[in-house]
PDB file of C-alpha atoms in Angstrom:
ATOM      1  CA  GLY J   1       0.041   0.049   0.163  1.00 64.00           C
ATOM      2  CA  ASN J   2       2.964   2.183   0.037  1.00 74.00           C
ATOM      3  CA  PRO J   3       2.519   4.754  -2.893  1.00 75.00           C
ATOM      4  CA  ARG J   4       6.108   4.882  -3.679  1.00 73.00           C
ATOM      5  CA  ILE J   5       6.559   1.186  -3.981  1.00 74.00           C
ATOM      6  CA  LEU J   6       3.410   1.125  -6.219  1.00 72.00           C
ATOM      7  CA  ALA J   7       5.074   3.964  -8.351  1.00 75.00           C
ATOM      8  CA  VAL J   8       8.294   1.756  -8.430  1.00 72.00           C
ATOM      9  CA  VAL J   9       6.136  -0.945  -9.880  1.00 72.00           C
ATOM     10  CA  ALA J  10       4.230   0.995 -12.132  1.00 71.00           C
ATOM     11  CA  ARG J  11       7.784   2.144 -13.654  1.00 70.00           C
ATOM     12  CA  ILE J  12       8.794  -1.266 -13.889  1.00 70.00           C
ATOM     13  CA  ALA J  13       5.703  -2.151 -15.954  1.00 67.00           C
ATOM     14  CA  THR J  14       6.028   0.805 -18.147  1.00 70.00           C
ATOM     15  CA  LEU J  15      10.136   0.513 -18.546  1.00 63.00           C
ATOM     16  CA  SER J  16       9.204  -3.289 -19.453  1.00 61.00           C
ATOM     17  CA  GLN J  17       6.684  -2.079 -22.189  1.00 59.00           C
ATOM     18  CA  LYS J  18       9.304   0.242 -23.674  1.00 58.00           C
ATOM     19  CA  THR J  19      12.351  -2.156 -23.316  1.00 57.00           C
ATOM     20  CA  GLN J  20      10.234  -4.686 -25.425  1.00 54.00           C
ATOM     21  CA  LYS J  21       9.931  -2.397 -28.406  1.00 53.00           C
ATOM     22  CA  LYS J  22      13.279  -1.140 -28.368  1.00 52.00           C
ATOM     23  CA  LYS J  23      14.661  -4.444 -27.467  1.00 51.00           C
ATOM     24  CA  LYS J  24      17.209  -3.108 -24.773  1.00 52.00           C
ATOM     25  CA  SER J  25      19.654  -5.275 -23.440  1.00 57.00           C
ATOM     26  CA  ASP J  26      18.994  -4.144 -19.646  1.00 64.00           C
ATOM     27  CA  PRO J  27      15.473  -3.330 -19.131  1.00 63.00           C
ATOM     28  CA  PHE J  28      15.623  -2.780 -15.110  1.00 68.00           C
ATOM     29  CA  GLN J  29      18.594  -0.287 -14.883  1.00 72.00           C
ATOM     30  CA  ALA J  30      15.999   2.279 -14.554  1.00 70.00           C
ATOM     31  CA  VAL J  31      14.143   0.460 -11.971  1.00 70.00           C
ATOM     32  CA  ILE J  32      17.242   0.045  -9.994  1.00 75.00           C
ATOM     33  CA  ASP J  33      18.127   3.400 -10.470  1.00 75.00           C
ATOM     34  CA  GLU J  34      14.752   4.391  -8.876  1.00 74.00           C
ATOM     35  CA  VAL J  35      15.054   1.789  -5.837  1.00 77.00           C
ATOM     36  CA  ASN J  36      18.619   3.133  -5.035  1.00 77.00           C
ATOM     37  CA  ASP J  37      16.992   6.717  -4.857  1.00 78.00           C
ATOM     38  CA  MET J  38      14.401   5.555  -2.764  1.00 78.00           C
ATOM     39  CA  ILE J  39      17.082   3.712  -0.875  1.00 80.00           C
ATOM     40  CA  THR J  40      18.723   7.070  -0.391  1.00 82.00           C
ATOM     41  CA  ASP J  41      15.629   8.949   0.302  1.00 79.00           C
ATOM     42  CA  LEU J  42      14.505   6.539   3.321  1.00 81.00           C
ATOM     43  CA  THR J  43      17.926   6.930   4.632  1.00 82.00           C
ATOM     44  CA  ASP J  44      17.908  10.599   4.656  1.00 83.00           C
ATOM     45  CA  GLU J  45      14.587  10.470   6.427  1.00 81.00           C
ATOM     46  CA  GLU J  46      15.708   7.975   8.948  1.00 81.00           C
ATOM     47  CA  THR J  47      18.616  10.311   9.748  1.00 84.00           C
ATOM     48  CA  ALA J  48      16.238  13.282   9.659  1.00 83.00           C
ATOM     49  CA  ASP J  49      13.901  11.218  12.291  1.00 81.00           C
ATOM     50  CA  HIS J  50      16.390  10.402  14.387  1.00 78.00           C
ATOM     51  CA  ALA J  51      18.043  13.754  14.609  1.00 81.00           C
ATOM     52  CA  GLU J  52      14.730  15.245  15.699  1.00 82.00           C
ATOM     53  CA  LYS J  53      13.720  12.382  18.227  1.00 79.00           C
ATOM     54  CA  VAL J  54      17.090  13.080  19.397  1.00 77.00           C
ATOM     55  CA  GLN J  55      16.282  16.746  19.707  1.00 78.00           C
ATOM     56  CA  CYS J  56      12.864  16.015  21.128  1.00 77.00           C
ATOM     57  CA  GLU J  57      14.596  13.917  23.862  1.00 70.00           C
ATOM     58  CA  THR J  58      16.872  16.767  24.879  1.00 73.00           C
ATOM     59  CA  ASP J  59      13.850  19.430  24.384  1.00 66.00           C
ATOM     60  CA  GLN J  60      12.207  17.420  26.696  1.00 69.00           C
ATOM     61  CA  LYS J  61      14.918  16.861  29.595  1.00 65.00           C
ATOM     62  CA  SER J  62      15.577  20.308  29.178  1.00 66.00           C
ATOM     63  CA  ASN J  63      11.946  21.263  29.849  1.00 64.00           C
ATOM     64  CA  THR J  64      11.618  18.965  32.330  1.00 69.00           C
ATOM     65  CA  GLN J  65      14.801  20.546  34.145  1.00 72.00           C
ATOM     66  CA  SER J  66      13.775  23.911  33.677  1.00 71.00           C
ATOM     67  CA  ALA J  67      10.209  22.905  35.081  1.00 69.00           C
ATOM     68  CA  LYS J  68      12.089  21.736  38.140  1.00 76.00           C
ATOM     69  CA  THR J  69      14.126  24.569  38.490  1.00 78.00           C
ATOM     70  CA  ASP J  70      10.975  27.129  38.007  1.00 69.00           C
ATOM     71  CA  SER J  71       9.287  25.186  40.699  1.00 79.00           C
ATOM     72  CA  LYS J  72      12.044  25.244  42.990  1.00 84.00           C
ATOM     73  CA  SER J  73      12.122  28.970  42.418  1.00 82.00           C
ATOM     74  CA  ILE J  74       8.345  29.626  43.125  1.00 83.00           C
ATOM     75  CA  ASP J  75       8.922  27.766  46.240  1.00 84.00           C
ATOM     76  CA  ALA J  76      11.931  30.020  47.094  1.00 87.00           C
ATOM     77  CA  ASN J  77       9.784  33.401  46.396  1.00 86.00           C
ATOM     78  CA  THR J  78       6.900  32.046  48.248  1.00 89.00           C
ATOM     79  CA  ALA J  79       8.816  31.334  51.187  1.00 90.00           C
ATOM     80  CA  GLU J  80      10.699  34.597  51.047  1.00 89.00           C
ATOM     81  CA  ILE J  81       7.387  36.227  50.774  1.00 91.00           C
ATOM     82  CA  ASP J  82       5.862  34.569  53.881  1.00 92.00           C
ATOM     83  CA  ARG J  83       9.335  35.620  55.868  1.00 93.00           C
ATOM     84  CA  LEU J  84       9.342  39.079  54.958  1.00 92.00           C
ATOM     85  CA  ASN J  85       5.376  39.509  55.379  1.00 93.00           C
ATOM     86  CA  ALA J  86       5.930  38.068  59.126  1.00 94.00           C
ATOM     87  CA  LYS J  87       8.668  40.815  59.283  1.00 93.00           C
ATOM     88  CA  ILE J  88       6.999  43.417  58.044  1.00 94.00           C
ATOM     89  CA  GLU J  89       3.877  42.393  60.415  1.00 94.00           C
ATOM     90  CA  LYS J  90       5.979  42.289  63.505  1.00 95.00           C
ATOM     91  CA  ALA J  91       7.812  45.647  62.452  1.00 95.00           C
ATOM     92  CA  GLU J  92       4.325  47.481  62.278  1.00 95.00           C
ATOM     93  CA  GLU J  93       3.198  46.039  65.403  1.00 95.00           C
ATOM     94  CA  GLY J  94       6.173  47.655  66.743  1.00 96.00           C
ATOM     95  CA  ILE J  95       5.721  51.269  65.017  1.00 96.00           C
ATOM     96  CA  ALA J  96       2.104  51.056  66.529  1.00 96.00           C
ATOM     97  CA  SER J  97       3.564  50.278  70.174  1.00 96.00           C
ATOM     98  CA  ASN J  98       6.049  53.039  69.744  1.00 96.00           C
ATOM     99  CA  LYS J  99       3.599  55.479  68.331  1.00 96.00           C
ATOM    100  CA  GLN J 100       1.387  54.544  71.707  1.00 96.00           C
ATOM    101  CA  GLN J 101       4.213  55.136  73.755  1.00 96.00           C
ATOM    102  CA  ILE J 102       5.175  58.569  72.121  1.00 96.00           C
ATOM    103  CA  ASP J 103       1.448  59.345  72.746  1.00 97.00           C
ATOM    104  CA  ASP J 104       1.171  58.508  76.425  1.00 97.00           C
ATOM    105  CA  LEU J 105       4.476  60.302  77.011  1.00 97.00           C
ATOM    106  CA  GLU J 106       3.158  63.523  75.464  1.00 96.00           C
ATOM    107  CA  GLN J 107      -0.091  63.222  77.526  1.00 97.00           C
ATOM    108  CA  ALA J 108       2.181  62.867  80.573  1.00 96.00           C
ATOM    109  CA  LYS J 109       4.432  66.112  79.718  1.00 96.00           C
ATOM    110  CA  VAL J 110       0.890  67.822  79.218  1.00 97.00           C
ATOM    111  CA  GLU J 111      -0.262  66.664  82.794  1.00 96.00           C
ATOM    112  CA  ALA J 112       3.181  67.254  84.686  1.00 96.00           C
ATOM    113  CA  THR J 113       3.234  70.461  83.079  1.00 96.00           C
ATOM    114  CA  ASP J 114      -0.345  71.391  84.323  1.00 97.00           C
ATOM    115  CA  GLN J 115       0.701  70.070  88.020  1.00 96.00           C
ATOM    116  CA  ARG J 116       3.631  71.916  87.711  1.00 96.00           C
ATOM    117  CA  GLU J 117       2.203  75.044  86.802  1.00 96.00           C
ATOM    118  CA  LYS J 118      -0.571  74.746  89.470  1.00 96.00           C
ATOM    119  CA  GLU J 119       2.081  74.112  92.273  1.00 96.00           C
ATOM    120  CA  ALA J 120       4.130  77.169  91.104  1.00 96.00           C
ATOM    121  CA  LYS J 121       0.635  79.120  91.651  1.00 96.00           C
ATOM    122  CA  ASP J 122       0.027  77.993  94.680  1.00 96.00           C
ATOM    123  CA  TYR J 123       3.876  78.375  96.064  1.00 95.00           C
ATOM    124  CA  ALA J 124       3.386  81.876  94.580  1.00 96.00           C
ATOM    125  CA  GLN J 125       0.245  82.628  96.380  1.00 96.00           C
ATOM    126  CA  ALA J 126       1.092  81.078  99.744  1.00 95.00           C
ATOM    127  CA  LYS J 127       4.579  83.121  99.733  1.00 95.00           C
ATOM    128  CA  LEU J 128       2.715  86.224  98.851  1.00 96.00           C
ATOM    129  CA  ASP J 129       0.352  85.512 101.775  1.00 95.00           C
ATOM    130  CA  ASP J 130       3.211  84.699 104.195  1.00 95.00           C
ATOM    131  CA  GLN J 131       5.027  88.043 103.195  1.00 95.00           C
ATOM    132  CA  GLY J 132       1.710  90.305 103.675  1.00 95.00           C
ATOM    133  CA  ALA J 133       1.475  88.424 106.979  1.00 94.00           C
ATOM    134  CA  ILE J 134       5.030  89.272 107.581  1.00 94.00           C
ATOM    135  CA  ASP J 135       4.764  93.114 106.545  1.00 95.00           C
ATOM    136  CA  LEU J 136       1.574  93.154 108.793  1.00 95.00           C
ATOM    137  CA  LEU J 137       3.223  91.721 111.527  1.00 93.00           C
ATOM    138  CA  GLU J 138       6.326  94.159 111.458  1.00 93.00           C
ATOM    139  CA  THR J 139       3.865  97.355 110.866  1.00 93.00           C
ATOM    140  CA  SER J 140       2.012  96.254 113.923  1.00 90.00           C
ATOM    141  CA  MET J 141       4.860  95.757 116.215  1.00 88.00           C
ATOM    142  CA  GLN J 142       6.374  99.134 115.018  1.00 90.00           C
ATOM    143  CA  VAL J 143       2.974 100.786 115.827  1.00 89.00           C
ATOM    144  CA  LEU J 144       3.034  99.267 119.373  1.00 85.00           C
ATOM    145  CA  LYS J 145       6.518 100.438 119.559  1.00 84.00           C
ATOM    146  CA  ASP J 146       5.937 103.969 118.692  1.00 85.00           C
ATOM    147  CA  PHE J 147       2.732 103.929 120.655  1.00 84.00           C
ATOM    148  CA  TYR J 148       4.504 103.281 123.865  1.00 80.00           C
ATOM    149  CA  SER J 149       7.395 105.443 123.141  1.00 82.00           C
ATOM    150  CA  GLU J 150       5.109 108.361 122.944  1.00 83.00           C
ATOM    151  CA  LYS J 151       3.292 107.575 125.928  1.00 76.00           C
ATOM    152  CA  GLY J 152       6.645 106.741 127.835  1.00 74.00           C
ATOM    153  CA  LEU J 153       5.381 103.587 128.507  1.00 69.00           C
ATOM    154  CA  SER J 154       7.817 100.717 129.311  1.00 63.00           C
ATOM    155  CA  LEU J 155       7.598  97.710 126.539  1.00 58.00           C
ATOM    156  CA  GLY J 156       7.488  95.406 129.497  1.00 57.00           C
ATOM    157  CA  LEU J 157       3.835  96.054 129.527  1.00 50.00           C
ATOM    158  CA  VAL J 158       3.486  94.518 126.215  1.00 50.00           C
ATOM    159  CA  GLN J 159       6.247  92.043 126.295  1.00 52.00           C
ATOM    160  CA  LYS J 160       4.741  90.007 128.900  1.00 47.00           C
ATOM    161  CA  GLY J 161       1.544  88.185 128.940  1.00 42.00           C
ATOM    162  CA  ARG J 162       0.569  89.047 132.647  1.00 40.00           C
ATOM    163  CA  SER J 163       1.383  92.557 134.535  1.00 40.00           C
ATOM    164  CA  ALA J 164       4.680  93.155 135.730  1.00 40.00           C
ATOM    165  CA  HIS J 165       3.620  93.762 139.300  1.00 41.00           C
ATOM    166  CA  LYS J 166       1.858  91.043 141.176  1.00 44.00           C
ATOM    167  CA  GLN J 167      -1.905  91.952 141.798  1.00 45.00           C
ATOM    168  CA  GLU J 168      -3.436  91.874 145.147  1.00 47.00           C
ATOM    169  CA  PRO J 169      -5.604  89.069 146.182  1.00 48.00           C
ATOM    170  CA  PHE J 170      -9.384  89.683 145.535  1.00 46.00           C
ATOM    171  CA  VAL J 171     -11.141  89.562 149.447  1.00 46.00           C
ATOM    172  CA  ALA J 172     -14.688  89.838 149.416  1.00 47.00           C
ATOM    173  CA  ALA J 173     -16.521  91.811 151.884  1.00 48.00           C
ATOM    174  CA  GLY J 174     -16.116  90.722 155.723  1.00 50.00           C
ATOM    175  CA  GLU J 175     -13.429  88.201 155.165  1.00 53.00           C
ATOM    176  CA  ALA J 176     -10.229  88.195 156.134  1.00 49.00           C
ATOM    177  CA  PRO J 177      -7.667  88.821 153.610  1.00 50.00           C
ATOM    178  CA  GLU J 178      -5.175  86.108 152.340  1.00 54.00           C
ATOM    179  CA  GLU J 179      -1.786  86.028 154.028  1.00 54.00           C
ATOM    180  CA  ALA J 180       0.278  88.909 152.581  1.00 48.00           C
ATOM    181  CA  PRO J 181       3.620  88.882 151.406  1.00 47.00           C
ATOM    182  CA  ALA J 182       6.649  89.223 153.551  1.00 47.00           C
ATOM    183  CA  THR J 183       7.205  92.792 152.497  1.00 44.00           C
ATOM    184  CA  TRP J 184       5.755  95.437 150.057  1.00 40.00           C
ATOM    185  CA  ASP J 185       8.710  97.456 150.022  1.00 45.00           C
ATOM    186  CA  SER J 186       9.580  96.264 146.476  1.00 42.00           C
ATOM    187  CA  GLU J 187       8.316  95.044 143.305  1.00 44.00           C
ATOM    188  CA  TYR J 188       6.975  91.832 142.834  1.00 40.00           C
ATOM    189  CA  GLY J 189       8.106  90.466 139.307  1.00 39.00           C
ATOM    190  CA  GLY J 190       5.554  87.806 139.045  1.00 39.00           C
ATOM    191  CA  ALA J 191       5.953  84.143 138.693  1.00 31.00           C
ATOM    192  CA  SER J 192       8.514  82.357 136.965  1.00 27.00           C
ATOM    193  CA  GLY J 193       7.792  81.263 133.591  1.00 32.00           C
ATOM    194  CA  GLU J 194       5.197  83.818 132.241  1.00 33.00           C
ATOM    195  CA  THR J 195       4.311  83.580 128.559  1.00 30.00           C
ATOM    196  CA  ALA J 196       5.950  85.985 126.308  1.00 39.00           C
ATOM    197  CA  GLY J 197       4.476  89.521 125.728  1.00 76.00           C
ATOM    198  CA  ILE J 198       2.486  90.523 122.419  1.00 83.00           C
ATOM    199  CA  ILE J 199       5.554  91.941 120.545  1.00 83.00           C
ATOM    200  CA  GLY J 200       7.535  88.795 121.645  1.00 86.00           C
ATOM    201  CA  LEU J 201       4.530  86.434 120.253  1.00 90.00           C
ATOM    202  CA  MET J 202       4.256  88.430 116.958  1.00 90.00           C
ATOM    203  CA  GLU J 203       8.305  88.086 116.592  1.00 92.00           C
ATOM    204  CA  GLU J 204       7.930  84.132 117.009  1.00 92.00           C
ATOM    205  CA  ILE J 205       5.036  84.383 114.377  1.00 93.00           C
ATOM    206  CA  LYS J 206       6.940  86.400 111.984  1.00 94.00           C
ATOM    207  CA  THR J 207      10.018  83.960 112.326  1.00 95.00           C
ATOM    208  CA  ASP J 208       7.845  81.136 111.715  1.00 95.00           C
ATOM    209  CA  LEU J 209       6.446  82.607 108.516  1.00 95.00           C
ATOM    210  CA  GLU J 210       9.986  83.483 107.577  1.00 95.00           C
ATOM    211  CA  THR J 211      10.860  80.088 107.916  1.00 95.00           C
ATOM    212  CA  ASP J 212       7.893  78.497 106.031  1.00 95.00           C
ATOM    213  CA  ILE J 213       8.844  80.858 103.186  1.00 95.00           C
ATOM    214  CA  THR J 214      12.669  79.616 103.285  1.00 96.00           C
ATOM    215  CA  ASN J 215      11.464  75.916 103.441  1.00 96.00           C
ATOM    216  CA  SER J 216       8.562  76.763 100.328  1.00 95.00           C
ATOM    217  CA  ASP J 217      11.334  78.264  98.479  1.00 96.00           C
ATOM    218  CA  ALA J 218      13.600  75.082  98.776  1.00 96.00           C
ATOM    219  CA  ALA J 219      10.932  72.967  98.165  1.00 96.00           C
ATOM    220  CA  GLU J 220       9.944  74.943  94.822  1.00 96.00           C
ATOM    221  CA  THR J 221      13.537  74.929  93.749  1.00 96.00           C
ATOM    222  CA  GLY J 222      13.334  71.052  94.102  1.00 96.00           C
ATOM    223  CA  ALA J 223      10.257  70.508  92.438  1.00 96.00           C
ATOM    224  CA  ILE J 224      11.467  72.884  89.616  1.00 96.00           C
ATOM    225  CA  SER J 225      14.546  70.449  89.493  1.00 96.00           C
ATOM    226  CA  THR J 226      12.511  67.622  89.101  1.00 96.00           C
ATOM    227  CA  TYR J 227      10.055  68.855  86.693  1.00 96.00           C
ATOM    228  CA  ASP J 228      12.914  69.784  84.369  1.00 97.00           C
ATOM    229  CA  THR J 229      14.742  66.103  84.919  1.00 97.00           C
ATOM    230  CA  LEU J 230      11.236  64.683  84.100  1.00 96.00           C
ATOM    231  CA  MET J 231      10.691  66.738  80.863  1.00 96.00           C
ATOM    232  CA  SER J 232      14.016  65.788  79.715  1.00 97.00           C
ATOM    233  CA  ASP J 233      13.895  62.242  80.401  1.00 97.00           C
ATOM    234  CA  MET J 234      10.614  62.006  78.377  1.00 97.00           C
ATOM    235  CA  GLU J 235      11.874  64.266  75.720  1.00 96.00           C
ATOM    236  CA  ALA J 236      14.832  61.603  75.176  1.00 97.00           C
ATOM    237  CA  SER J 237      12.296  58.655  75.457  1.00 97.00           C
ATOM    238  CA  ILE J 238      10.313  60.181  72.887  1.00 97.00           C
ATOM    239  CA  ASP J 239      13.448  60.997  70.612  1.00 97.00           C
ATOM    240  CA  GLY J 240      14.611  57.487  70.781  1.00 96.00           C
ATOM    241  CA  LEU J 241      10.771  56.104  70.085  1.00 96.00           C
ATOM    242  CA  LYS J 242      10.762  58.492  67.091  1.00 96.00           C
ATOM    243  CA  THR J 243      13.986  57.411  65.616  1.00 96.00           C
ATOM    244  CA  ALA J 244      13.272  53.431  66.536  1.00 96.00           C
ATOM    245  CA  THR J 245       9.801  54.229  64.631  1.00 96.00           C
ATOM    246  CA  GLY J 246      11.734  55.810  61.569  1.00 96.00           C
ATOM    247  CA  THR J 247      14.143  52.675  61.590  1.00 95.00           C
ATOM    248  CA  LEU J 248      11.345  50.323  61.559  1.00 95.00           C
ATOM    249  CA  GLU J 249       9.592  52.284  58.884  1.00 95.00           C
ATOM    250  CA  GLY J 250      12.243  52.142  56.644  1.00 95.00           C
ATOM    251  CA  GLU J 251      12.839  48.397  56.947  1.00 94.00           C
ATOM    252  CA  VAL J 252       8.927  47.975  56.196  1.00 94.00           C
ATOM    253  CA  ALA J 253       9.171  50.201  52.924  1.00 95.00           C
ATOM    254  CA  ALA J 254      12.403  48.428  52.056  1.00 94.00           C
ATOM    255  CA  ASP J 255      10.673  44.916  52.720  1.00 92.00           C
ATOM    256  CA  GLU J 256       7.626  45.670  51.208  1.00 93.00           C
ATOM    257  CA  LYS J 257       9.505  46.533  47.930  1.00 93.00           C
ATOM    258  CA  THR J 258      11.486  43.358  48.056  1.00 92.00           C
ATOM    259  CA  VAL J 259       8.190  41.282  48.702  1.00 92.00           C
ATOM    260  CA  GLY J 260       7.101  43.187  45.090  1.00 92.00           C
ATOM    261  CA  ASP J 261      10.328  42.194  43.349  1.00 91.00           C
ATOM    262  CA  GLU J 262       9.637  38.387  44.746  1.00 88.00           C
ATOM    263  CA  GLU J 263       6.088  38.183  43.824  1.00 88.00           C
ATOM    264  CA  GLY J 264       7.051  39.339  40.052  1.00 89.00           C
ATOM    265  CA  ARG J 265       9.909  36.879  39.600  1.00 84.00           C
ATOM    266  CA  SER J 266       7.542  34.037  40.964  1.00 84.00           C
ATOM    267  CA  GLU J 267       4.965  35.244  38.482  1.00 85.00           C
ATOM    268  CA  GLU J 268       7.785  34.817  35.724  1.00 82.00           C
ATOM    269  CA  HIS J 269       8.355  31.391  37.016  1.00 75.00           C
ATOM    270  CA  THR J 270       5.134  30.631  37.132  1.00 82.00           C
ATOM    271  CA  SER J 271       4.428  31.874  33.510  1.00 80.00           C
ATOM    272  CA  GLU J 272       7.680  29.614  32.296  1.00 73.00           C
ATOM    273  CA  LEU J 273       6.012  26.512  33.856  1.00 69.00           C
ATOM    274  CA  GLN J 274       2.849  27.122  32.426  1.00 73.00           C
ATOM    275  CA  SER J 275       4.319  27.762  28.812  1.00 69.00           C
ATOM    276  CA  PRO J 276       4.190  24.804  26.149  1.00 60.00           C
TER     277      PRO J 276
END
């Protein structure tokens, strides 16, 4: 059923008829030539088929190896993307935490400043009140001193809480008086341990107020120093958190870019793997 074989048969029959008419000596030479040509063609076809087969096997092997390489590359891309996404997620958590801490510190600064301003206001008012009281005491003492000086009176009358002279005991009508002192020739100085007089009391109050002002000044100085140190520490913490946040944000941006690159390469490998 091979068309070429049928053609050879037909050729033989035709040549046989022509040879009989011309009575040539070798009627099969042409057929032999045809057969030789056919053999050459078949040999060439076999060589080409073999070369094609070898090329196909080579291509198939190469495609298989390429598919394996692409698959491994896709797996590597996926693993890297997962790793980077986990890193990005952790960094974003750190960024959120840092920003929350910054907000808390800023709020703490506001509250500390409000408290410091209130303390300073209370201190200033208390000092003003104490100083006013001192001024009033000084004025009052001076008025008393001037009054007694103008009247020619002894300050002892106001510097002692009791009279400089002992009063005579009270005796009801018809009763015998109590036993009198041994003598009335000299002044009676009063009982020992008498309380201080008015001016002495004022001076003690003034001294207490001055001590309060001194203590308040020292407390205010300490409070200012504590506030300044607190503000400095919180500012340093905020600066550190801002720096750390900036670093994390830079890492996130870089990692997101790398994720995009990895996804692009993964798509390329997938396209190569799916191509015929």
